[in-house]
Short mmCIF file of C-alpha atoms in Angstrom, two decimals:
data_model
loop_
_atom_site.label_atom_id
_atom_site.label_comp_id
_atom_site.label_asym_id
_atom_site.label_seq_id
_atom_site.Cartn_x
_atom_site.Cartn_y
_atom_site.Cartn_z
CA UNK A 1 23.95 -11.35 13.26
CA UNK A 2 21.74 -9.20 15.40
CA UNK A 3 22.33 -11.49 18.49
CA UNK A 4 26.09 -11.22 17.89
CA UNK A 5 25.92 -7.47 17.63
CA UNK A 6 23.79 -7.23 20.79
CA UNK A 7 26.38 -9.21 22.77
CA UNK A 8 29.12 -6.60 21.96
CA UNK A 9 29.34 -3.72 24.49
CA UNK A 10 29.21 -0.26 23.01
CA UNK A 11 31.53 2.50 24.32
CA UNK A 12 30.40 6.04 24.95
CA UNK A 13 31.86 7.46 21.68
CA UNK A 14 30.45 4.82 19.39
CA UNK A 15 27.45 6.84 18.19
CA UNK A 16 29.51 9.92 17.61
CA UNK A 17 32.05 7.96 15.48
CA UNK A 18 29.22 6.28 13.50
CA UNK A 19 27.69 9.57 12.61
CA UNK A 20 31.05 10.84 11.47
CA UNK A 21 31.27 7.95 9.00
CA UNK A 22 27.78 8.64 7.71
CA UNK A 23 28.34 12.39 7.38
CA UNK A 24 31.57 11.86 5.47
CA UNK A 25 29.73 9.48 3.05
CA UNK A 26 26.99 12.05 2.59
CA UNK A 27 29.50 14.86 1.92
CA UNK A 28 31.22 12.86 -0.77
CA UNK A 29 28.11 12.08 -2.76
CA UNK A 30 27.66 13.41 -6.35
CA UNK A 31 25.30 16.45 -6.48
CA UNK A 32 22.15 15.75 -8.56
CA UNK A 33 19.62 17.97 -10.28
CA UNK A 34 16.28 17.46 -8.60
CA UNK A 35 14.09 17.15 -11.68
CA UNK A 36 16.46 14.62 -13.35
CA UNK A 37 16.94 12.33 -10.41
CA UNK A 38 13.81 11.78 -8.39
CA UNK A 39 15.35 8.84 -6.49
CA UNK A 40 18.36 10.78 -5.15
CA UNK A 41 17.03 10.89 -1.49
CA UNK A 42 16.55 7.08 -1.53
CA UNK A 43 20.02 6.64 -3.10
CA UNK A 44 21.63 8.72 -0.33
CA UNK A 45 19.70 6.99 2.28
CA UNK A 46 20.73 3.59 1.00
CA UNK A 47 24.38 4.66 0.84
CA UNK A 48 24.25 5.89 4.51
CA UNK A 49 22.78 2.60 5.67
CA UNK A 50 25.31 0.50 3.77
CA UNK A 51 28.16 2.48 5.30
CA UNK A 52 26.69 2.17 8.74
CA UNK A 53 26.14 -1.56 8.46
CA UNK A 54 29.72 -2.01 7.27
CA UNK A 55 30.97 -0.07 10.27
CA UNK A 56 28.79 -2.28 12.47
CA UNK A 57 30.26 -5.44 10.99
CA UNK A 58 33.94 -4.24 11.28
CA UNK A 59 34.04 -2.37 14.55
CA UNK A 60 33.42 -3.33 18.17
CA UNK A 61 30.68 -0.74 18.95
CA UNK A 62 28.47 -2.27 16.15
CA UNK A 63 25.25 -2.07 18.12
CA UNK A 64 25.46 1.57 18.71
CA UNK A 65 26.04 2.15 14.90
CA UNK A 66 22.90 0.24 13.99
CA UNK A 67 20.80 1.96 16.64
CA UNK A 68 22.06 5.38 15.58
CA UNK A 69 21.09 4.82 11.92
CA UNK A 70 17.73 3.32 12.87
CA UNK A 71 16.93 6.57 14.80
CA UNK A 72 17.76 8.58 11.71
CA UNK A 73 15.35 6.85 9.38
CA UNK A 74 12.59 5.90 11.79
CA UNK A 75 10.37 7.48 14.44
CA UNK A 76 11.79 7.71 18.02
CA UNK A 77 9.64 6.41 20.80
CA UNK A 78 7.96 3.69 18.70
CA UNK A 79 6.31 0.69 20.42
CA UNK A 80 8.48 -2.42 20.34
CA UNK A 81 5.60 -4.46 18.91
CA UNK A 82 2.06 -4.03 17.62
CA UNK A 83 0.02 -4.38 20.83
CA UNK A 84 -3.29 -3.22 19.36
CA UNK A 85 -4.69 -1.19 16.42
CA UNK A 86 -5.69 2.44 17.31
CA UNK A 87 -9.22 2.00 15.80
CA UNK A 88 -11.68 -0.85 15.40
CA UNK A 89 -11.51 -3.25 12.56
CA UNK A 90 -9.16 -5.95 11.07
CA UNK A 91 -6.09 -5.25 9.01
CA UNK A 92 -4.95 -7.41 6.15
CA UNK A 93 -1.26 -7.57 5.16
CA UNK A 94 0.81 -9.84 2.93
CA UNK A 95 4.27 -10.34 1.62
CA UNK A 96 7.13 -12.80 1.62
CA UNK A 97 6.12 -13.99 5.11
CA UNK A 98 2.60 -14.85 3.90
CA UNK A 99 -0.85 -13.21 4.37
CA UNK A 100 -1.96 -12.26 7.85
CA UNK A 101 -5.17 -10.81 9.48
CA UNK A 102 -4.48 -8.47 12.38
CA UNK A 103 -7.30 -8.05 14.90
CA UNK A 104 -8.03 -4.81 16.78
CA UNK A 105 -6.52 -6.25 19.96
CA UNK A 106 -3.21 -6.92 18.04
CA UNK A 107 -3.58 -10.62 17.71
CA UNK A 108 -2.59 -12.09 14.34
CA UNK A 109 -3.52 -15.09 12.21
CA UNK A 110 -1.48 -16.30 9.30
CA UNK A 111 -3.72 -17.43 6.44
CA UNK A 112 -1.00 -19.06 4.22
CA UNK A 113 1.98 -18.50 2.04
CA UNK A 114 0.28 -15.88 -0.10
CA UNK A 115 2.19 -12.82 -1.44
CA UNK A 116 -0.88 -10.59 -2.28
CA UNK A 117 -4.43 -10.37 -0.90
CA UNK A 118 -7.59 -8.28 -0.60
CA UNK A 119 -10.88 -8.34 1.26
CA UNK A 120 -14.10 -9.50 -0.16
CA UNK A 121 -17.21 -7.18 0.11
CA UNK A 122 -18.10 -6.79 3.86
CA UNK A 123 -14.72 -8.48 4.65
CA UNK A 124 -16.41 -11.94 4.88
CA UNK A 125 -13.58 -13.62 2.93
CA UNK A 126 -10.08 -12.97 1.57
CA UNK A 127 -8.79 -13.49 -2.00
CA UNK A 128 -5.07 -14.17 -2.11
CA UNK A 129 -2.40 -15.22 -4.63
CA UNK A 130 0.90 -17.21 -4.56
CA UNK A 131 2.07 -16.08 -7.98
CA UNK A 132 0.55 -18.90 -10.06
CA UNK A 133 -2.53 -19.58 -7.88
CA UNK A 134 -5.63 -17.69 -6.88
CA UNK A 135 -7.44 -18.81 -3.63
CA UNK A 136 -10.38 -17.67 -1.57
CA UNK A 137 -9.84 -18.07 2.21
CA UNK A 138 -11.85 -17.66 5.46
CA UNK A 139 -10.13 -15.01 7.49
CA UNK A 140 -11.16 -16.60 10.83
CA UNK A 141 -9.86 -20.09 10.20
CA UNK A 142 -7.62 -19.90 7.08
CA UNK A 143 -9.77 -22.55 5.36
CA UNK A 144 -9.45 -22.50 1.65
CA UNK A 145 -12.80 -22.46 -0.34
CA UNK A 146 -11.45 -22.84 -3.86
CA UNK A 147 -8.25 -22.42 -5.91
CA UNK A 148 -7.53 -21.56 -9.45
CA UNK A 149 -4.13 -21.95 -11.27
CA UNK A 150 -3.05 -19.28 -13.73
CA UNK A 151 0.40 -17.91 -14.72
CA UNK A 152 1.85 -14.88 -13.11
CA UNK A 153 -1.33 -13.84 -11.13
CA UNK A 154 -1.26 -10.44 -9.45
CA UNK A 155 -3.42 -7.71 -8.01
CA UNK A 156 -6.55 -9.69 -6.89
CA UNK A 157 -9.53 -7.52 -6.12
CA UNK A 158 -12.99 -8.64 -5.01
CA UNK A 159 -16.16 -6.62 -5.56
CA UNK A 160 -19.95 -6.85 -5.72
CA UNK A 161 -22.64 -7.24 -3.06
CA UNK A 162 -22.74 -9.58 -0.12
CA UNK A 163 -24.41 -12.30 -2.22
CA UNK A 164 -23.29 -11.64 -5.78
CA UNK A 165 -19.57 -11.00 -6.15
CA UNK A 166 -16.80 -11.04 -8.73
CA UNK A 167 -13.05 -11.23 -8.50
CA UNK A 168 -10.71 -9.37 -10.88
CA UNK A 169 -7.02 -10.20 -11.25
CA UNK A 170 -4.19 -9.73 -13.71
CA UNK A 171 -2.02 -12.34 -15.41
CA UNK A 172 1.07 -11.49 -17.53
CA UNK A 173 -0.79 -9.23 -19.90
CA UNK A 174 -4.51 -9.71 -19.35
CA UNK A 175 -7.28 -8.68 -17.13
CA UNK A 176 -9.40 -11.64 -15.78
CA UNK A 177 -12.77 -11.80 -14.03
CA UNK A 178 -14.10 -14.86 -12.11
CA UNK A 179 -17.26 -15.28 -10.00
CA UNK A 180 -16.93 -15.25 -6.29
CA UNK A 181 -17.60 -19.04 -6.15
CA UNK A 182 -14.67 -19.74 -8.54
CA UNK A 183 -16.75 -20.34 -11.69
CA UNK A 184 -16.81 -18.67 -15.07
CA UNK A 185 -13.26 -17.44 -15.23
CA UNK A 186 -12.82 -15.18 -18.24
CA UNK A 187 -9.77 -13.80 -19.91
CA UNK A 188 -10.68 -10.24 -20.92
CA UNK A 189 -8.62 -7.25 -22.17
CA UNK A 190 -4.99 -6.38 -22.25
CA UNK A 191 -4.15 -4.40 -19.08
CA UNK A 192 -1.31 -2.39 -17.60
CA UNK A 193 0.21 -3.81 -14.36
CA UNK A 194 -1.91 -1.56 -12.15
CA UNK A 195 -4.43 -2.96 -9.73
CA UNK A 196 -8.04 -2.84 -11.01
CA UNK A 197 -10.72 -1.40 -8.80
CA UNK A 198 -14.45 -2.30 -8.36
CA UNK A 199 -16.91 0.51 -8.13
CA UNK A 200 -18.48 0.39 -4.61
CA UNK A 201 -22.09 1.21 -3.75
CA UNK A 202 -23.69 -0.56 -6.68
CA UNK A 203 -25.15 -3.99 -7.44
CA UNK A 204 -23.67 -3.83 -10.97
CA UNK A 205 -20.32 -5.26 -11.45
CA UNK A 206 -18.49 -2.13 -12.70
CA UNK A 207 -14.74 -2.50 -12.93
CA UNK A 208 -12.12 0.30 -13.49
CA UNK A 209 -8.69 -0.64 -14.96
CA UNK A 210 -5.82 1.01 -16.85
CA UNK A 211 -5.23 -0.29 -20.37
CA UNK A 212 -1.78 -0.82 -21.93
CA UNK A 213 -1.73 2.73 -23.27
CA UNK A 214 -2.29 4.24 -19.88
CA UNK A 215 -5.98 5.10 -20.35
CA UNK A 216 -8.46 4.79 -17.51
CA UNK A 217 -11.25 2.46 -18.57
CA UNK A 218 -14.59 1.54 -16.97
CA UNK A 219 -16.11 -1.85 -17.86
CA UNK A 220 -19.29 -3.75 -17.15
CA UNK A 221 -17.61 -6.99 -16.10
CA UNK A 222 -20.67 -9.18 -16.95
CA UNK A 223 -21.27 -7.87 -20.45
CA UNK A 224 -17.66 -7.05 -21.24
CA UNK A 225 -18.60 -3.53 -22.49
CA UNK A 226 -15.85 -1.01 -21.82
CA UNK A 227 -15.77 2.79 -21.90
CA UNK A 228 -12.56 4.85 -21.85
CA UNK A 229 -12.63 7.69 -19.36
CA UNK A 230 -9.38 9.40 -20.18
CA UNK A 231 -6.63 10.12 -22.56
CA UNK A 232 -3.36 8.11 -22.13
CA UNK A 233 -1.28 9.07 -19.02
CA UNK A 234 2.38 8.42 -18.47
CA UNK A 235 3.44 5.93 -15.79
CA UNK A 236 0.01 5.31 -14.02
CA UNK A 237 0.81 4.03 -10.58
CA UNK A 238 -2.63 3.60 -8.87
CA UNK A 239 -6.34 4.10 -9.19
CA UNK A 240 -8.99 4.28 -6.48
CA UNK A 241 -12.70 4.77 -6.09
CA UNK A 242 -14.37 6.90 -3.50
CA UNK A 243 -16.57 5.12 -0.97
CA UNK A 244 -19.68 6.40 -2.60
CA UNK A 245 -18.66 5.42 -6.07
CA UNK A 246 -19.06 8.87 -7.52
CA UNK A 247 -15.39 9.64 -8.03
CA UNK A 248 -12.34 7.72 -9.25
CA UNK A 249 -8.79 9.02 -8.87
CA UNK A 250 -5.75 8.19 -10.99
CA UNK A 251 -2.17 8.76 -10.05
CA UNK A 252 0.20 9.35 -13.08
CA UNK A 253 3.81 10.51 -13.24
CA UNK A 254 3.19 14.27 -12.96
CA UNK A 255 -0.39 14.53 -11.68
CA UNK A 256 -3.39 13.14 -9.89
CA UNK A 257 -6.71 13.29 -11.71
CA UNK A 258 -10.20 12.97 -10.14
CA UNK A 259 -12.93 11.93 -12.52
CA UNK A 260 -16.56 12.61 -11.64
CA UNK A 261 -18.57 9.72 -13.02
CA UNK A 262 -21.94 11.51 -13.27
CA UNK A 263 -20.63 14.47 -15.32
CA UNK A 264 -17.41 13.21 -16.81
CA UNK A 265 -15.53 16.16 -15.43
CA UNK A 266 -11.86 15.70 -14.70
CA UNK A 267 -10.12 17.70 -11.81
CA UNK A 268 -6.37 17.80 -11.90
CA UNK A 269 -4.23 17.99 -8.80
CA UNK A 270 -0.75 19.12 -9.91
CA UNK A 271 1.44 16.90 -7.77
CA UNK A 272 3.94 14.43 -9.16
CA UNK A 273 5.50 11.32 -7.87
CA UNK A 274 2.42 9.93 -6.20
CA UNK A 275 2.71 6.19 -5.80
CA UNK A 276 -0.42 5.24 -3.89
CA UNK A 277 -3.97 6.59 -3.45
CA UNK A 278 -6.54 5.85 -0.75
CA UNK A 279 -10.00 7.40 -0.16
CA UNK A 280 -11.33 7.73 3.35
CA UNK A 281 -14.93 6.73 4.06
CA UNK A 282 -15.86 10.41 4.15
CA UNK A 283 -14.28 11.26 0.79
CA UNK A 284 -10.89 12.61 1.74
CA UNK A 285 -8.13 11.40 -0.54
CA UNK A 286 -4.60 10.51 0.78
CA UNK A 287 -1.69 10.76 -1.61
CA UNK A 288 1.58 8.98 -0.83
CA UNK A 289 4.77 10.43 -2.42
CA UNK A 290 8.36 9.87 -1.35
CA UNK A 291 8.52 10.24 2.39
CA UNK A 292 5.16 12.21 2.81
CA UNK A 293 1.52 11.89 2.71
CA UNK A 294 -0.66 14.65 1.33
CA UNK A 295 -4.48 14.96 1.83
CA UNK A 296 -7.02 16.30 -0.65
CA UNK A 297 -10.01 17.53 1.40
CA UNK A 298 -12.86 19.45 -0.25
CA UNK A 299 -10.48 20.61 -3.07
CA UNK A 300 -7.77 21.73 -0.74
CA UNK A 301 -4.33 20.00 -0.76
CA UNK A 302 -2.29 19.91 2.50
CA UNK A 303 0.50 17.95 4.07
CA UNK A 304 -0.64 15.36 6.50
CA UNK A 305 2.56 13.63 7.47
CA UNK A 306 6.27 13.83 6.55
CA UNK A 307 8.35 10.84 7.48
CA UNK A 308 12.10 10.46 8.16
CA UNK A 309 12.42 7.93 5.30
CA UNK A 310 10.53 6.64 2.23
CA UNK A 311 6.94 5.44 2.82
CA UNK A 312 5.16 2.42 1.45
CA UNK A 313 1.46 1.73 1.34
CA UNK A 314 -1.72 3.39 2.68
CA UNK A 315 -4.70 2.02 4.54
CA UNK A 316 -7.56 4.01 6.20
CA UNK A 317 -9.21 2.80 9.34
CA UNK A 318 -12.93 1.94 8.90
CA UNK A 319 -14.00 5.01 10.86
CA UNK A 320 -11.69 7.35 8.88
CA UNK A 321 -9.94 8.66 11.98
CA UNK A 322 -6.50 7.02 11.31
CA UNK A 323 -4.28 6.42 8.31
CA UNK A 324 -1.64 3.71 8.35
CA UNK A 325 1.55 3.74 6.27
CA UNK A 326 4.90 1.90 6.54
CA UNK A 327 8.61 2.92 6.88
CA UNK A 328 10.37 -0.12 5.39
CA UNK A 329 13.84 1.34 6.02
CA UNK A 330 13.05 1.64 9.73
CA UNK A 331 11.10 -1.54 10.03
CA UNK A 332 8.18 0.45 11.30
CA UNK A 333 4.49 1.13 10.78
CA UNK A 334 3.14 4.65 11.28
CA UNK A 335 -0.48 5.33 12.39
CA UNK A 336 -1.42 9.09 11.75
CA UNK A 337 -4.56 10.47 13.47
CA UNK A 338 -6.63 12.53 11.01
CA UNK A 339 -9.79 13.19 13.05
CA UNK A 340 -10.14 14.06 16.83
CA UNK A 341 -6.44 14.86 17.29
CA UNK A 342 -3.01 14.98 15.66
CA UNK A 343 -1.18 11.95 17.25
CA UNK A 344 1.36 9.82 15.47
CA UNK A 345 1.84 6.29 16.71
CA UNK A 346 4.76 4.15 15.48
CA UNK A 347 5.31 0.47 15.91
CA UNK A 348 8.72 -1.28 15.37
CA UNK A 349 9.94 -4.78 14.50
CA UNK A 350 7.29 -5.41 11.78
CA UNK A 351 9.44 -7.87 9.95
CA UNK A 352 9.89 -9.97 13.06
CA UNK A 353 6.15 -10.16 13.55
CA UNK A 354 5.16 -10.95 10.00
CA UNK A 355 8.28 -12.62 8.46
CA UNK A 356 8.82 -9.76 6.02
CA UNK A 357 7.91 -6.10 5.46
CA UNK A 358 4.30 -6.70 4.35
CA UNK A 359 2.10 -4.68 2.03
CA UNK A 360 -0.99 -3.05 3.50
CA UNK A 361 -3.97 -4.74 1.75
CA UNK A 362 -6.83 -3.05 3.61
CA UNK A 363 -8.27 -2.15 7.05
CA UNK A 364 -11.86 -3.49 7.10
CA UNK A 365 -14.63 -3.35 9.69
CA UNK A 366 -15.49 -6.24 11.90
CA UNK A 367 -17.54 -8.72 9.98
#
C-alpha cells in the first residue's frame, strides 16, 4: 500500500485538506472527564489516525495525508534508519519480528523468532521465549544452548554472578526458577503478570516479584523463603532494582514507591499512571507515563521528555548518559541525552528494520 501511495503525486493543498479532516474529527469528539478516562488522549490520537488513513485511501493526495499525520505524532528531523547508537554497548529488542541484538555501530543480528528476551549477567548470553518455550542463546552467533518447554511462558529474567546464575520466568499463574544451565526447573509461588527482578550486586540469588494480591515480595530463590515488603497495591505495572541493589521501586496505579532494603523504609512518589521504571547506573530513576518521561534524582521529580504521542519502553545506556524510549504511533525510537547535554535524537522506520515495533529489553555493555 505504501508503494502505491508513494506513486501518487500530491498537490499543494493536500496537507491543508488533510488537517481540515483531522481537525473536524477532533472537534466532534465527546468531551471526557480527565480522572475517569485516562485513555482519552490515546483514543483521540487513534481516531485522528484512522480518519487520516481513510482519507489517504480514498483521495489522490494520499501520500501527503500520511506524511502530515506522521509529523503530528512523531519527531521531525528523525534519521531515516538506525545508523548507530549514541553511546557504547549493545541493545536487545524483541517482538513479533523476533529477537535482535543491535551493536553500537548500528549493525543488527536476529537471534530467532522469540517474542521476549533479556540479557544474562554481564551480557554473555540471552534468555528468550516463544510463548511455550524458554531458550538460552549466544548473542554473537544465535546458537541455542538449551531449551525448555512450558505453557504460556513470559517475562524471562536472568540473574546471579558470571559463573552461578538463575533464570526466573512466569507461566500462566506461577513463578518458576531454573539454573542457568537449564537444570533444576522449579514451579514456585503464584505470581501476578509482572516481570520479576533479580537483586544485583550480590552472590545470593535474591528475587523480587509481585504476588497475586499486588504485594511486593522478596525471595531467596535457592531456599524458597519469601518475605513480603509491602501491603497490596492496585494495578502494579512494573518493579525495578537500583544498580547497587539497595533500593527497589514499584509502580502502582496511583503512585511509585521506593523501598530501602536495609531499613525497610518506603518513600512514596505521588505520580499515577506510570507504566515502566528504569534505574540508571548512578541511581536516577526514570518513570514512563503516557507521552512523557519523568526523572527522580536525589529525591527531586522533574520532567525529562514530553513526546508528541504515547511512549513505550525504557532502556538506559550503560554509561547512564542516554535514555531510549519508543514512539510506536510514529514508528520511531527516541534517544534522550541526560548527561553532558540535552540533545534528542529520533530514528524512524523501526518496524521496517526489525519486522515489528519491538520492546526494549536492555542496553548492555560490550561483553
